[in-house]
Amino acid sequence: MNRIGNGQYSIDNVTYYTQKNDGPNTLHSGTNNWSFRNWNVSKVTNSSITFSIYDASNSSLGMIGGVTASVTYSVSKNKWNIVMDAISNDQKTPIMLTQHTYFQLDAFARPDNRTIWNHTLYMPEAKRVLEIDGNALPTGVIANVSKGDISDFWSAPHQLGFASGNAGFENNCGNGCHGYNGNWAFSDKRNKKATVLTLSSEWSGIKADLVTDQDAVVLYTCNWNDGKTEFKSTQGVAGQDKFIPRDGCIAIEAQDYVDGINQ
């Protein structure tokens, strides 16, 4: 769900109040969100697995409606496909699903740099960005991204840290947050079967392309990582610690417009 502004929203002239777990806002539907629930394995094939869940109304504060949802992960050569479905069975409710894997294409094995800043990003259809306030909540303004702007990944491929020398890089994603934690809007005339985002690493040679039917993407460059989460034993460099550093990863969350329920 990303963020719900001021912990509230209205449907059909009724206001609902949600848990404020991100300053004055609700993040990911609160602290009892679906990432902390047990999902059922409802289908398995040689190349796919489907997880499903039933979420009772108000099991997360203010998130109304009994919701049935599923996500199917399937794999083929060099491709990972994700299909999500959700429906409220009894009343209108805000639903916005996304995929929240953290990516690090170097597997923390680059000895001189374990951050995400040396990864290259290209989003040719993302020429607009949702302006945010100090709590990373969109203000309702959708601004054009000019060439060379801190949010410019459309005019040419740029390293994620290309603007790190700019004064605006600090607090760019909210108070105390440097880097990115924002929502880019894709062109409404784009081909939804074409690649809309490419993340690559020159060091490892790995490239990942995103194709999505969603209208926007949130990029979060792990500013708030506390350095206490270990990466896999097969990753990293011998002799160095095993913890993901601040700025050590990126979440690429294809979704709709953040706080759209209130804008």
PDB file of C-alpha atoms in Angstrom:
ATOM      1  CA  MET A   1       0.000   0.000   0.000  1.00  0.00           C
ATOM      2  CA  ASN A   2       3.031   2.269   0.402  1.00  0.00           C
ATOM      3  CA  ARG A   3       1.922   5.444   2.223  1.00  0.00           C
ATOM      4  CA  ILE A   4      -1.502   6.684   3.317  1.00  0.00           C
ATOM      5  CA  GLY A   5      -1.271  10.360   4.225  1.00  0.00           C
ATOM      6  CA  ASN A   6      -2.022  11.423   7.810  1.00  0.00           C
ATOM      7  CA  GLY A   7      -3.249   7.933   8.651  1.00  0.00           C
ATOM      8  CA  GLN A   8      -6.668   8.372   7.090  1.00  0.00           C
ATOM      9  CA  TYR A   9      -8.699   8.110   3.912  1.00  0.00           C
ATOM     10  CA  SER A  10     -12.346   8.438   2.898  1.00  0.00           C
ATOM     11  CA  ILE A  11     -14.617   6.252   0.777  1.00  0.00           C
ATOM     12  CA  ASP A  12     -18.237   7.231   0.050  1.00  0.00           C
ATOM     13  CA  ASN A  13     -18.050  10.076   2.575  1.00  0.00           C
ATOM     14  CA  VAL A  14     -16.918   7.783   5.398  1.00  0.00           C
ATOM     15  CA  THR A  15     -13.472   8.464   6.909  1.00  0.00           C
ATOM     16  CA  TYR A  16     -11.320   5.557   8.078  1.00  0.00           C
ATOM     17  CA  TYR A  17      -8.295   5.912  10.358  1.00  0.00           C
ATOM     18  CA  THR A  18      -5.180   3.776   9.880  1.00  0.00           C
ATOM     19  CA  GLN A  19      -2.134   3.089  12.040  1.00  0.00           C
ATOM     20  CA  LYS A  20       0.471   5.858  11.945  1.00  0.00           C
ATOM     21  CA  ASN A  21       3.696   3.872  11.789  1.00  0.00           C
ATOM     22  CA  ASP A  22       5.766   6.214   9.605  1.00  0.00           C
ATOM     23  CA  GLY A  23       5.714   9.607  11.307  1.00  0.00           C
ATOM     24  CA  PRO A  24       2.259  11.107  10.646  1.00  0.00           C
ATOM     25  CA  ASN A  25       1.538   8.561   7.892  1.00  0.00           C
ATOM     26  CA  THR A  26       0.664   4.896   7.443  1.00  0.00           C
ATOM     27  CA  LEU A  27       3.301   2.795   5.655  1.00  0.00           C
ATOM     28  CA  HIS A  28       2.462  -0.564   4.040  1.00  0.00           C
ATOM     29  CA  SER A  29      -0.923  -0.673   5.839  1.00  0.00           C
ATOM     30  CA  GLY A  30       0.696  -0.611   9.300  1.00  0.00           C
ATOM     31  CA  THR A  31       2.748  -2.994  11.425  1.00  0.00           C
ATOM     32  CA  ASN A  32       0.418  -5.962  10.855  1.00  0.00           C
ATOM     33  CA  ASN A  33       0.794  -5.836   7.093  1.00  0.00           C
ATOM     34  CA  TRP A  34       0.891  -8.808   4.731  1.00  0.00           C
ATOM     35  CA  SER A  35       4.676  -9.146   4.840  1.00  0.00           C
ATOM     36  CA  PHE A  36       4.303 -10.348   8.441  1.00  0.00           C
ATOM     37  CA  ARG A  37       1.486 -12.837   7.755  1.00  0.00           C
ATOM     38  CA  ASN A  38       1.542 -16.538   7.002  1.00  0.00           C
ATOM     39  CA  TRP A  39       0.443 -17.187   3.409  1.00  0.00           C
ATOM     40  CA  ASN A  40      -0.875 -20.484   2.093  1.00  0.00           C
ATOM     41  CA  VAL A  41       0.789 -22.317  -0.775  1.00  0.00           C
ATOM     42  CA  SER A  42      -2.209 -22.842  -3.043  1.00  0.00           C
ATOM     43  CA  LYS A  43      -0.575 -24.143  -6.226  1.00  0.00           C
ATOM     44  CA  VAL A  44       2.805 -25.512  -7.313  1.00  0.00           C
ATOM     45  CA  THR A  45       4.153 -26.475 -10.726  1.00  0.00           C
ATOM     46  CA  ASN A  46       7.645 -27.267 -11.971  1.00  0.00           C
ATOM     47  CA  SER A  47       8.158 -23.589 -12.794  1.00  0.00           C
ATOM     48  CA  SER A  48       5.806 -21.666 -10.490  1.00  0.00           C
ATOM     49  CA  ILE A  49       4.412 -21.293  -7.008  1.00  0.00           C
ATOM     50  CA  THR A  50       1.263 -19.465  -5.897  1.00  0.00           C
ATOM     51  CA  PHE A  51       0.744 -18.038  -2.420  1.00  0.00           C
ATOM     52  CA  SER A  52      -2.684 -16.931  -1.214  1.00  0.00           C
ATOM     53  CA  ILE A  53      -4.158 -15.151   1.792  1.00  0.00           C
ATOM     54  CA  TYR A  54      -7.484 -14.058   3.191  1.00  0.00           C
ATOM     55  CA  ASP A  55      -7.264 -10.788   5.113  1.00  0.00           C
ATOM     56  CA  ALA A  56     -10.225 -10.104   7.384  1.00  0.00           C
ATOM     57  CA  SER A  57     -11.617  -6.580   7.497  1.00  0.00           C
ATOM     58  CA  ASN A  58      -9.770  -4.292   9.931  1.00  0.00           C
ATOM     59  CA  SER A  59      -7.109  -6.907  10.767  1.00  0.00           C
ATOM     60  CA  SER A  60      -4.794  -3.998  10.033  1.00  0.00           C
ATOM     61  CA  LEU A  61      -6.289  -0.900  11.652  1.00  0.00           C
ATOM     62  CA  GLY A  62      -8.636   0.893   9.274  1.00  0.00           C
ATOM     63  CA  MET A  63      -7.968  -1.427   6.338  1.00  0.00           C
ATOM     64  CA  ILE A  64     -11.548  -2.422   5.661  1.00  0.00           C
ATOM     65  CA  GLY A  65     -13.080  -5.193   3.607  1.00  0.00           C
ATOM     66  CA  GLY A  66     -12.414  -8.905   3.657  1.00  0.00           C
ATOM     67  CA  VAL A  67      -9.730  -9.284   0.985  1.00  0.00           C
ATOM     68  CA  THR A  68      -8.761 -12.423  -0.900  1.00  0.00           C
ATOM     69  CA  ALA A  69      -5.365 -12.144  -2.584  1.00  0.00           C
ATOM     70  CA  SER A  70      -2.774 -14.261  -4.343  1.00  0.00           C
ATOM     71  CA  VAL A  71       0.659 -13.875  -5.879  1.00  0.00           C
ATOM     72  CA  THR A  72       2.198 -16.244  -8.398  1.00  0.00           C
ATOM     73  CA  TYR A  73       5.934 -16.385  -9.041  1.00  0.00           C
ATOM     74  CA  SER A  74       7.013 -18.231 -12.179  1.00  0.00           C
ATOM     75  CA  VAL A  75      10.423 -18.630 -13.754  1.00  0.00           C
ATOM     76  CA  SER A  76      11.755 -19.381 -17.204  1.00  0.00           C
ATOM     77  CA  LYS A  77      15.151 -18.822 -18.778  1.00  0.00           C
ATOM     78  CA  ASN A  78      16.442 -15.419 -17.583  1.00  0.00           C
ATOM     79  CA  LYS A  79      12.908 -14.342 -16.605  1.00  0.00           C
ATOM     80  CA  TRP A  80      11.020 -13.953 -13.345  1.00  0.00           C
ATOM     81  CA  ASN A  81       7.300 -13.299 -13.761  1.00  0.00           C
ATOM     82  CA  ILE A  82       5.063 -12.017 -10.966  1.00  0.00           C
ATOM     83  CA  VAL A  83       1.275 -11.865 -11.118  1.00  0.00           C
ATOM     84  CA  MET A  84      -0.752 -10.408  -8.236  1.00  0.00           C
ATOM     85  CA  ASP A  85      -4.502 -10.472  -7.722  1.00  0.00           C
ATOM     86  CA  ALA A  86      -6.662  -9.082  -4.927  1.00  0.00           C
ATOM     87  CA  ILE A  87     -10.359  -8.467  -4.441  1.00  0.00           C
ATOM     88  CA  SER A  88     -12.418  -7.100  -1.580  1.00  0.00           C
ATOM     89  CA  ASN A  89     -15.342  -9.450  -1.132  1.00  0.00           C
ATOM     90  CA  ASP A  90     -17.751  -7.203   0.744  1.00  0.00           C
ATOM     91  CA  GLN A  91     -16.934  -3.477   0.486  1.00  0.00           C
ATOM     92  CA  LYS A  92     -14.746  -0.904  -1.235  1.00  0.00           C
ATOM     93  CA  THR A  93     -11.221  -0.742   0.111  1.00  0.00           C
ATOM     94  CA  PRO A  94      -7.864   0.725  -0.963  1.00  0.00           C
ATOM     95  CA  ILE A  95      -5.576  -1.957  -2.410  1.00  0.00           C
ATOM     96  CA  MET A  96      -2.224  -1.363  -4.085  1.00  0.00           C
ATOM     97  CA  LEU A  97       0.043  -4.376  -4.328  1.00  0.00           C
ATOM     98  CA  THR A  98       3.712  -4.341  -5.234  1.00  0.00           C
ATOM     99  CA  GLN A  99       6.901  -6.403  -5.231  1.00  0.00           C
ATOM    100  CA  HIS A 100       9.464  -5.303  -2.631  1.00  0.00           C
ATOM    101  CA  THR A 101      12.613  -7.361  -3.232  1.00  0.00           C
ATOM    102  CA  TYR A 102      15.886  -5.582  -2.448  1.00  0.00           C
ATOM    103  CA  PHE A 103      18.381  -5.816  -5.312  1.00  0.00           C
ATOM    104  CA  GLN A 104      22.197  -5.738  -5.199  1.00  0.00           C
ATOM    105  CA  LEU A 105      23.608  -6.915  -8.516  1.00  0.00           C
ATOM    106  CA  ASP A 106      27.171  -7.179  -7.173  1.00  0.00           C
ATOM    107  CA  ALA A 107      26.113  -9.489  -4.314  1.00  0.00           C
ATOM    108  CA  PHE A 108      28.206  -7.248  -2.010  1.00  0.00           C
ATOM    109  CA  ALA A 109      31.303  -8.817  -3.578  1.00  0.00           C
ATOM    110  CA  ARG A 110      32.831  -5.661  -5.026  1.00  0.00           C
ATOM    111  CA  PRO A 111      35.702  -5.116  -2.577  1.00  0.00           C
ATOM    112  CA  ASP A 112      35.924  -1.326  -2.869  1.00  0.00           C
ATOM    113  CA  ASN A 113      32.215  -0.427  -2.831  1.00  0.00           C
ATOM    114  CA  ARG A 114      29.243  -2.267  -1.339  1.00  0.00           C
ATOM    115  CA  THR A 115      26.715   0.515  -1.897  1.00  0.00           C
ATOM    116  CA  ILE A 116      24.143   0.775  -4.654  1.00  0.00           C
ATOM    117  CA  TRP A 117      25.507   4.067  -6.000  1.00  0.00           C
ATOM    118  CA  ASN A 118      27.658   2.412  -8.694  1.00  0.00           C
ATOM    119  CA  HIS A 119      24.634   0.608 -10.192  1.00  0.00           C
ATOM    120  CA  THR A 120      23.241   2.186 -13.370  1.00  0.00           C
ATOM    121  CA  LEU A 121      19.545   2.932 -13.853  1.00  0.00           C
ATOM    122  CA  TYR A 122      17.631   3.840 -17.006  1.00  0.00           C
ATOM    123  CA  MET A 123      13.905   4.695 -17.164  1.00  0.00           C
ATOM    124  CA  PRO A 124      13.183   6.328 -20.545  1.00  0.00           C
ATOM    125  CA  GLU A 125       9.417   6.510 -19.904  1.00  0.00           C
ATOM    126  CA  ALA A 126       9.699   8.079 -16.430  1.00  0.00           C
ATOM    127  CA  LYS A 127       9.745  11.806 -17.165  1.00  0.00           C
ATOM    128  CA  ARG A 128       7.537  12.791 -14.229  1.00  0.00           C
ATOM    129  CA  VAL A 129       7.948  12.426 -10.483  1.00  0.00           C
ATOM    130  CA  LEU A 130       5.581  12.877  -7.559  1.00  0.00           C
ATOM    131  CA  GLU A 131       6.897  15.676  -5.351  1.00  0.00           C
ATOM    132  CA  ILE A 132       7.139  14.705  -1.677  1.00  0.00           C
ATOM    133  CA  ASP A 133       7.252  16.432   1.699  1.00  0.00           C
ATOM    134  CA  GLY A 134       9.720  15.826   4.526  1.00  0.00           C
ATOM    135  CA  ASN A 135       7.999  12.558   5.443  1.00  0.00           C
ATOM    136  CA  ALA A 136       8.261  11.151   1.886  1.00  0.00           C
ATOM    137  CA  LEU A 137       4.531  11.661   1.309  1.00  0.00           C
ATOM    138  CA  PRO A 138       3.461  12.956  -2.117  1.00  0.00           C
ATOM    139  CA  THR A 139       2.059  16.482  -1.994  1.00  0.00           C
ATOM    140  CA  GLY A 140      -0.255  15.947  -4.972  1.00  0.00           C
ATOM    141  CA  VAL A 141       2.050  17.735  -7.403  1.00  0.00           C
ATOM    142  CA  ILE A 142       3.304  15.654 -10.327  1.00  0.00           C
ATOM    143  CA  ALA A 143       6.338  17.471 -11.710  1.00  0.00           C
ATOM    144  CA  ASN A 144       8.165  17.111 -15.005  1.00  0.00           C
ATOM    145  CA  VAL A 145      11.745  15.904 -14.613  1.00  0.00           C
ATOM    146  CA  SER A 146      14.158  18.085 -16.543  1.00  0.00           C
ATOM    147  CA  LYS A 147      17.328  16.769 -18.133  1.00  0.00           C
ATOM    148  CA  GLY A 148      20.126  16.580 -15.573  1.00  0.00           C
ATOM    149  CA  ASP A 149      17.768  16.850 -12.612  1.00  0.00           C
ATOM    150  CA  ILE A 150      18.462  14.694  -9.545  1.00  0.00           C
ATOM    151  CA  SER A 151      15.495  12.515 -10.594  1.00  0.00           C
ATOM    152  CA  ASP A 152      16.561  12.276 -14.244  1.00  0.00           C
ATOM    153  CA  PHE A 153      16.955   8.675 -15.261  1.00  0.00           C
ATOM    154  CA  TRP A 154      15.053   9.140 -18.519  1.00  0.00           C
ATOM    155  CA  SER A 155      17.399  11.200 -20.679  1.00  0.00           C
ATOM    156  CA  ALA A 156      20.262   8.701 -20.410  1.00  0.00           C
ATOM    157  CA  PRO A 157      21.416   5.861 -18.162  1.00  0.00           C
ATOM    158  CA  HIS A 158      22.852   7.277 -14.934  1.00  0.00           C
ATOM    159  CA  GLN A 159      24.562   5.722 -11.973  1.00  0.00           C
ATOM    160  CA  LEU A 160      22.284   5.886  -8.935  1.00  0.00           C
ATOM    161  CA  GLY A 161      24.878   8.033  -7.197  1.00  0.00           C
ATOM    162  CA  PHE A 162      25.367  10.443 -10.108  1.00  0.00           C
ATOM    163  CA  ALA A 163      23.829  13.349  -8.162  1.00  0.00           C
ATOM    164  CA  SER A 164      25.442  12.549  -4.815  1.00  0.00           C
ATOM    165  CA  GLY A 165      27.552  15.698  -5.008  1.00  0.00           C
ATOM    166  CA  ASN A 166      24.483  17.908  -5.297  1.00  0.00           C
ATOM    167  CA  ALA A 167      23.252  19.677  -2.200  1.00  0.00           C
ATOM    168  CA  GLY A 168      19.768  18.363  -2.925  1.00  0.00           C
ATOM    169  CA  PHE A 169      20.902  14.731  -2.649  1.00  0.00           C
ATOM    170  CA  GLU A 170      20.727  15.033   1.122  1.00  0.00           C
ATOM    171  CA  ASN A 171      17.087  15.005   2.274  1.00  0.00           C
ATOM    172  CA  ASN A 172      15.994  14.288  -1.296  1.00  0.00           C
ATOM    173  CA  CYS A 173      13.806  11.429  -0.076  1.00  0.00           C
ATOM    174  CA  GLY A 174      12.560  13.103   3.102  1.00  0.00           C
ATOM    175  CA  ASN A 175      14.066  14.550   6.252  1.00  0.00           C
ATOM    176  CA  GLY A 176      17.286  12.693   7.097  1.00  0.00           C
ATOM    177  CA  CYS A 177      17.050  10.554   3.947  1.00  0.00           C
ATOM    178  CA  HIS A 178      19.542  10.873   1.132  1.00  0.00           C
ATOM    179  CA  GLY A 179      19.215   9.274  -2.258  1.00  0.00           C
ATOM    180  CA  TYR A 180      15.824   8.053  -3.394  1.00  0.00           C
ATOM    181  CA  ASN A 181      12.529   7.003  -1.883  1.00  0.00           C
ATOM    182  CA  GLY A 182      10.130   8.444  -4.431  1.00  0.00           C
ATOM    183  CA  ASN A 183       7.465   7.685  -6.993  1.00  0.00           C
ATOM    184  CA  TRP A 184       8.093   8.131 -10.752  1.00  0.00           C
ATOM    185  CA  ALA A 185       5.131   8.236 -13.143  1.00  0.00           C
ATOM    186  CA  PHE A 186       5.450   6.483 -16.487  1.00  0.00           C
ATOM    187  CA  SER A 187       4.181   7.941 -19.747  1.00  0.00           C
ATOM    188  CA  ASP A 188       0.534   7.085 -20.346  1.00  0.00           C
ATOM    189  CA  LYS A 189       1.366   6.469 -24.009  1.00  0.00           C
ATOM    190  CA  ARG A 190       4.033   3.862 -23.402  1.00  0.00           C
ATOM    191  CA  ASN A 191       3.983   0.282 -24.642  1.00  0.00           C
ATOM    192  CA  LYS A 192       3.181  -1.757 -21.532  1.00  0.00           C
ATOM    193  CA  LYS A 193       4.864  -4.806 -23.043  1.00  0.00           C
ATOM    194  CA  ALA A 194       8.188  -3.002 -23.454  1.00  0.00           C
ATOM    195  CA  THR A 195      11.001  -2.608 -20.937  1.00  0.00           C
ATOM    196  CA  VAL A 196      10.341   0.402 -18.738  1.00  0.00           C
ATOM    197  CA  LEU A 197      13.352   0.191 -16.394  1.00  0.00           C
ATOM    198  CA  THR A 198      16.840  -1.259 -16.616  1.00  0.00           C
ATOM    199  CA  LEU A 199      19.162  -1.738 -13.642  1.00  0.00           C
ATOM    200  CA  SER A 200      22.714  -2.831 -14.404  1.00  0.00           C
ATOM    201  CA  SER A 201      26.154  -3.177 -12.877  1.00  0.00           C
ATOM    202  CA  GLU A 202      29.285  -2.653 -14.929  1.00  0.00           C
ATOM    203  CA  TRP A 203      31.320  -4.439 -12.259  1.00  0.00           C
ATOM    204  CA  SER A 204      29.359  -7.713 -12.228  1.00  0.00           C
ATOM    205  CA  GLY A 205      28.018  -7.449 -15.778  1.00  0.00           C
ATOM    206  CA  ILE A 206      24.503  -8.246 -14.602  1.00  0.00           C
ATOM    207  CA  LYS A 207      21.512  -6.430 -16.094  1.00  0.00           C
ATOM    208  CA  ALA A 208      17.857  -6.620 -15.035  1.00  0.00           C
ATOM    209  CA  ASP A 209      14.948  -5.308 -17.124  1.00  0.00           C
ATOM    210  CA  LEU A 210      11.482  -4.506 -15.784  1.00  0.00           C
ATOM    211  CA  VAL A 211       8.253  -4.902 -17.741  1.00  0.00           C
ATOM    212  CA  THR A 212       5.082  -3.936 -15.864  1.00  0.00           C
ATOM    213  CA  ASP A 213       1.466  -2.994 -16.475  1.00  0.00           C
ATOM    214  CA  GLN A 214       1.549  -0.552 -13.554  1.00  0.00           C
ATOM    215  CA  ASP A 215       1.574   3.221 -14.087  1.00  0.00           C
ATOM    216  CA  ALA A 216       4.431   4.149 -11.763  1.00  0.00           C
ATOM    217  CA  VAL A 217       7.410   2.860  -9.823  1.00  0.00           C
ATOM    218  CA  VAL A 218       8.825   3.592  -6.383  1.00  0.00           C
ATOM    219  CA  LEU A 219      12.600   3.461  -5.992  1.00  0.00           C
ATOM    220  CA  TYR A 220      14.067   3.175  -2.503  1.00  0.00           C
ATOM    221  CA  THR A 221      17.850   3.099  -2.077  1.00  0.00           C
ATOM    222  CA  CYS A 222      17.902   1.637   1.442  1.00  0.00           C
ATOM    223  CA  ASN A 223      18.785   4.833   3.295  1.00  0.00           C
ATOM    224  CA  TRP A 224      17.184   3.590   6.530  1.00  0.00           C
ATOM    225  CA  ASN A 225      19.018   0.251   6.608  1.00  0.00           C
ATOM    226  CA  ASP A 226      20.427  -0.129  10.129  1.00  0.00           C
ATOM    227  CA  GLY A 227      23.405  -2.310   9.191  1.00  0.00           C
ATOM    228  CA  LYS A 228      22.164  -5.266  11.274  1.00  0.00           C
ATOM    229  CA  THR A 229      20.809  -7.471   8.468  1.00  0.00           C
ATOM    230  CA  GLU A 230      23.178 -10.152   7.186  1.00  0.00           C
ATOM    231  CA  PHE A 231      23.402 -10.973   3.500  1.00  0.00           C
ATOM    232  CA  LYS A 232      23.801 -14.543   2.244  1.00  0.00           C
ATOM    233  CA  SER A 233      26.857 -16.608   3.148  1.00  0.00           C
ATOM    234  CA  THR A 234      27.627 -16.943  -0.582  1.00  0.00           C
ATOM    235  CA  GLN A 235      27.814 -13.162  -0.948  1.00  0.00           C
ATOM    236  CA  GLY A 236      30.318 -10.562   0.168  1.00  0.00           C
ATOM    237  CA  VAL A 237      34.103 -10.490   0.375  1.00  0.00           C
ATOM    238  CA  ALA A 238      36.246 -12.740   2.551  1.00  0.00           C
ATOM    239  CA  GLY A 239      37.517 -10.823   5.565  1.00  0.00           C
ATOM    240  CA  GLN A 240      34.751  -8.204   5.456  1.00  0.00           C
ATOM    241  CA  ASP A 241      31.633  -8.206   7.615  1.00  0.00           C
ATOM    242  CA  LYS A 242      28.394  -9.874   6.490  1.00  0.00           C
ATOM    243  CA  PHE A 243      25.990  -6.971   6.968  1.00  0.00           C
ATOM    244  CA  ILE A 244      24.057  -4.977   4.385  1.00  0.00           C
ATOM    245  CA  PRO A 245      25.264  -1.368   4.709  1.00  0.00           C
ATOM    246  CA  ARG A 246      23.256   1.805   4.472  1.00  0.00           C
ATOM    247  CA  ASP A 247      22.690   2.544   0.756  1.00  0.00           C
ATOM    248  CA  GLY A 248      23.568  -1.077   0.006  1.00  0.00           C
ATOM    249  CA  CYS A 249      20.479  -2.054  -1.971  1.00  0.00           C
ATOM    250  CA  ILE A 250      17.534  -0.823  -4.006  1.00  0.00           C
ATOM    251  CA  ALA A 251      13.854  -1.722  -3.963  1.00  0.00           C
ATOM    252  CA  ILE A 252      12.099  -1.388  -7.323  1.00  0.00           C
ATOM    253  CA  GLU A 253       8.369  -1.294  -6.598  1.00  0.00           C
ATOM    254  CA  ALA A 254       6.125  -1.249  -9.660  1.00  0.00           C
ATOM    255  CA  GLN A 255       2.766   0.121  -8.500  1.00  0.00           C
ATOM    256  CA  ASP A 256       0.361   3.022  -8.907  1.00  0.00           C
ATOM    257  CA  TYR A 257       0.566   6.544  -7.448  1.00  0.00           C
ATOM    258  CA  VAL A 258       1.448   6.679  -3.746  1.00  0.00           C
ATOM    259  CA  ASP A 259      -1.362   8.068  -1.531  1.00  0.00           C
ATOM    260  CA  GLY A 260      -3.626   8.084  -4.569  1.00  0.00           C
ATOM    261  CA  ILE A 261      -6.564   7.360  -2.275  1.00  0.00           C
ATOM    262  CA  ASN A 262      -6.169  10.892  -0.867  1.00  0.00           C
ATOM    263  CA  GLN A 263      -5.101  12.694  -4.064  1.00  0.00           C
TER     264      GLN A 263
END
